[in-house]
GROMACS .gro file of C-alpha atoms in nm:
model
  171
    1UNK     CA    1   3.575   1.620   5.460
    2UNK     CA    2   3.400   1.799   5.184
    3UNK     CA    3   3.035   1.918   5.213
    4UNK     CA    4   2.775   1.778   5.040
    5UNK     CA    5   2.685   1.896   4.669
    6UNK     CA    6   2.559   2.264   4.747
    7UNK     CA    7   2.277   2.178   4.473
    8UNK     CA    8   2.138   1.937   4.759
    9UNK     CA    9   2.116   2.222   5.004
   10UNK     CA   10   1.937   2.408   4.712
   11UNK     CA   11   1.705   2.144   4.686
   12UNK     CA   12   1.621   2.080   5.053
   13UNK     CA   13   1.602   2.459   5.103
   14UNK     CA   14   1.371   2.507   4.809
   15UNK     CA   15   1.174   2.140   4.877
   16UNK     CA   16   0.784   2.152   4.960
   17UNK     CA   17   0.675   1.817   5.084
   18UNK     CA   18   0.312   1.927   5.085
   19UNK     CA   19   0.315   1.909   4.700
   20UNK     CA   20   0.551   1.595   4.626
   21UNK     CA   21   0.454   1.240   4.517
   22UNK     CA   22   0.574   0.919   4.719
   23UNK     CA   23   0.883   0.885   4.483
   24UNK     CA   24   0.996   1.263   4.533
   25UNK     CA   25   0.949   1.236   4.884
   26UNK     CA   26   1.158   0.925   4.902
   27UNK     CA   27   1.452   1.116   4.715
   28UNK     CA   28   1.372   1.416   4.912
   29UNK     CA   29   1.420   1.167   5.230
   30UNK     CA   30   1.745   1.041   5.058
   31UNK     CA   31   1.883   1.365   5.012
   32UNK     CA   32   1.806   1.484   5.372
   33UNK     CA   33   1.949   1.156   5.493
   34UNK     CA   34   2.285   1.230   5.326
   35UNK     CA   35   2.280   1.604   5.422
   36UNK     CA   36   2.227   1.509   5.816
   37UNK     CA   37   2.493   1.230   5.773
   38UNK     CA   38   2.753   1.493   5.699
   39UNK     CA   39   2.642   1.725   5.949
   40UNK     CA   40   2.692   1.441   6.202
   41UNK     CA   41   3.035   1.359   6.069
   42UNK     CA   42   3.110   1.758   6.144
   43UNK     CA   43   2.964   1.687   6.495
   44UNK     CA   44   3.224   1.433   6.551
   45UNK     CA   45   3.485   1.678   6.433
   46UNK     CA   46   3.405   1.944   6.656
   47UNK     CA   47   3.374   1.701   6.948
   48UNK     CA   48   3.725   1.566   6.888
   49UNK     CA   49   3.822   1.902   6.872
   50UNK     CA   50   3.671   2.049   7.177
   51UNK     CA   51   3.786   1.722   7.356
   52UNK     CA   52   4.156   1.822   7.257
   53UNK     CA   53   4.067   2.198   7.408
   54UNK     CA   54   3.908   2.097   7.723
   55UNK     CA   55   4.216   1.852   7.766
   56UNK     CA   56   4.443   2.173   7.785
   57UNK     CA   57   4.223   2.351   7.979
   58UNK     CA   58   4.078   2.582   7.723
   59UNK     CA   59   3.723   2.513   7.712
   60UNK     CA   60   3.431   2.330   7.892
   61UNK     CA   61   3.385   1.908   7.787
   62UNK     CA   62   3.233   1.832   7.471
   63UNK     CA   63   2.881   1.718   7.632
   64UNK     CA   64   2.862   2.081   7.803
   65UNK     CA   65   2.928   2.225   7.470
   66UNK     CA   66   2.633   2.026   7.250
   67UNK     CA   67   2.382   2.076   7.566
   68UNK     CA   68   2.444   2.443   7.583
   69UNK     CA   69   2.521   2.563   7.217
   70UNK     CA   70   2.384   2.267   7.048
   71UNK     CA   71   2.043   2.251   7.238
   72UNK     CA   72   2.072   1.895   7.290
   73UNK     CA   73   1.973   1.688   7.587
   74UNK     CA   74   2.229   1.569   7.804
   75UNK     CA   75   2.147   1.212   7.685
   76UNK     CA   76   2.152   1.329   7.302
   77UNK     CA   77   2.504   1.505   7.412
   78UNK     CA   78   2.639   1.196   7.546
   79UNK     CA   79   2.557   0.979   7.248
   80UNK     CA   80   2.723   1.287   7.005
   81UNK     CA   81   3.056   1.226   7.248
   82UNK     CA   82   3.024   0.865   7.243
   83UNK     CA   83   2.996   0.904   6.842
   84UNK     CA   84   3.322   1.081   6.809
   85UNK     CA   85   3.489   0.803   7.045
   86UNK     CA   86   3.341   0.548   6.790
   87UNK     CA   87   3.509   0.727   6.487
   88UNK     CA   88   3.836   0.808   6.639
   89UNK     CA   89   3.880   0.433   6.714
   90UNK     CA   90   3.722   0.332   6.386
   91UNK     CA   91   3.799   0.622   6.118
   92UNK     CA   92   3.646   0.430   5.835
   93UNK     CA   93   3.314   0.483   5.998
   94UNK     CA   94   3.399   0.871   6.027
   95UNK     CA   95   3.459   0.867   5.652
   96UNK     CA   96   3.138   0.687   5.547
   97UNK     CA   97   2.945   0.907   5.782
   98UNK     CA   98   3.086   1.219   5.617
   99UNK     CA   99   2.979   1.051   5.278
  100UNK     CA  100   2.635   0.947   5.396
  101UNK     CA  101   2.705   0.582   5.321
  102UNK     CA  102   2.610   0.506   5.714
  103UNK     CA  103   2.409   0.718   5.969
  104UNK     CA  104   2.460   0.837   6.315
  105UNK     CA  105   2.280   0.539   6.417
  106UNK     CA  106   2.503   0.302   6.286
  107UNK     CA  107   2.753   0.453   6.470
  108UNK     CA  108   2.537   0.482   6.808
  109UNK     CA  109   2.473   0.113   6.746
  110UNK     CA  110   2.864   0.031   6.786
  111UNK     CA  111   2.894   0.287   7.109
  112UNK     CA  112   2.603   0.083   7.250
  113UNK     CA  113   2.704  -0.235   7.188
  114UNK     CA  114   3.050  -0.191   7.312
  115UNK     CA  115   3.007   0.026   7.620
  116UNK     CA  116   3.028  -0.200   7.867
  117UNK     CA  117   3.350  -0.456   7.700
  118UNK     CA  118   3.723  -0.438   7.868
  119UNK     CA  119   3.993  -0.277   7.675
  120UNK     CA  120   4.073  -0.609   7.504
  121UNK     CA  121   3.749  -0.679   7.384
  122UNK     CA  122   3.697  -0.365   7.257
  123UNK     CA  123   4.035  -0.400   7.057
  124UNK     CA  124   3.852  -0.719   6.913
  125UNK     CA  125   3.555  -0.573   6.812
  126UNK     CA  126   3.723  -0.286   6.651
  127UNK     CA  127   3.938  -0.552   6.449
  128UNK     CA  128   3.621  -0.617   6.291
  129UNK     CA  129   3.615  -0.276   6.113
  130UNK     CA  130   3.585  -0.386   5.745
  131UNK     CA  131   3.297  -0.634   5.805
  132UNK     CA  132   3.131  -0.395   6.051
  133UNK     CA  133   3.148  -0.090   5.794
  134UNK     CA  134   3.016  -0.366   5.509
  135UNK     CA  135   2.757  -0.475   5.716
  136UNK     CA  136   2.641  -0.104   5.786
  137UNK     CA  137   2.661   0.015   5.480
  138UNK     CA  138   2.395  -0.238   5.361
  139UNK     CA  139   2.183  -0.301   5.676
  140UNK     CA  140   1.924  -0.079   5.827
  141UNK     CA  141   2.034   0.035   6.177
  142UNK     CA  142   1.803  -0.185   6.359
  143UNK     CA  143   1.950  -0.528   6.184
  144UNK     CA  144   2.301  -0.378   6.220
  145UNK     CA  145   2.263  -0.271   6.607
  146UNK     CA  146   2.160  -0.659   6.644
  147UNK     CA  147   2.472  -0.742   6.478
  148UNK     CA  148   2.689  -0.550   6.661
  149UNK     CA  149   2.509  -0.662   6.999
  150UNK     CA  150   2.558  -1.033   6.910
  151UNK     CA  151   2.948  -0.950   6.814
  152UNK     CA  152   2.982  -0.799   7.143
  153UNK     CA  153   2.804  -1.087   7.335
  154UNK     CA  154   3.007  -1.349   7.151
  155UNK     CA  155   3.350  -1.193   7.250
  156UNK     CA  156   3.239  -1.164   7.609
  157UNK     CA  157   3.124  -1.540   7.591
  158UNK     CA  158   3.451  -1.638   7.411
  159UNK     CA  159   3.649  -1.452   7.695
  160UNK     CA  160   3.448  -1.571   7.993
  161UNK     CA  161   3.479  -1.926   7.860
  162UNK     CA  162   3.857  -1.902   7.808
  163UNK     CA  163   3.876  -1.759   8.147
  164UNK     CA  164   3.707  -2.011   8.325
  165UNK     CA  165   3.913  -2.254   8.123
  166UNK     CA  166   4.204  -2.138   8.278
  167UNK     CA  167   4.075  -2.174   8.630
  168UNK     CA  168   4.066  -1.745   8.632
  169UNK     CA  169   3.750  -1.564   8.771
  170UNK     CA  170   3.455  -1.511   8.538
  171UNK     CA  171   3.334  -1.164   8.461
   0.00000   0.00000   0.00000
């Protein structure tokens, strides 16, 4: 994971939005988004390492680390932990986040859509990684989030219909 161009960091530090026109603001916003995505990908790696340390009894859980030292609310710390879980399951999303091709919002959309899926349905959802990534790279977060919810609902409905057809209990 290489950091964004250090020239961009210099540009961000020197930026004065108060004197910029619309096009300059749009360019600065894009540069800031790329830098923020890289920072979010670094948080994913921090969370993963903290989880490993906590599992070995050498640190507090990642959520506590983000709340105490990252100055995040408990809700934001939970989202950060869930983001790491998605990136661990879907490594192409971590790479895309690191490069700024997707945002944390895209990764959060997956976490939100899959939160209540069974392990079997979650594996099916994850099997769509390539298609999901292609969608995330060309769609805004709101549209992508709807697509993720629709995919999760479709998988759940198919599972429920299959379960009922076999005479099993439906969920």
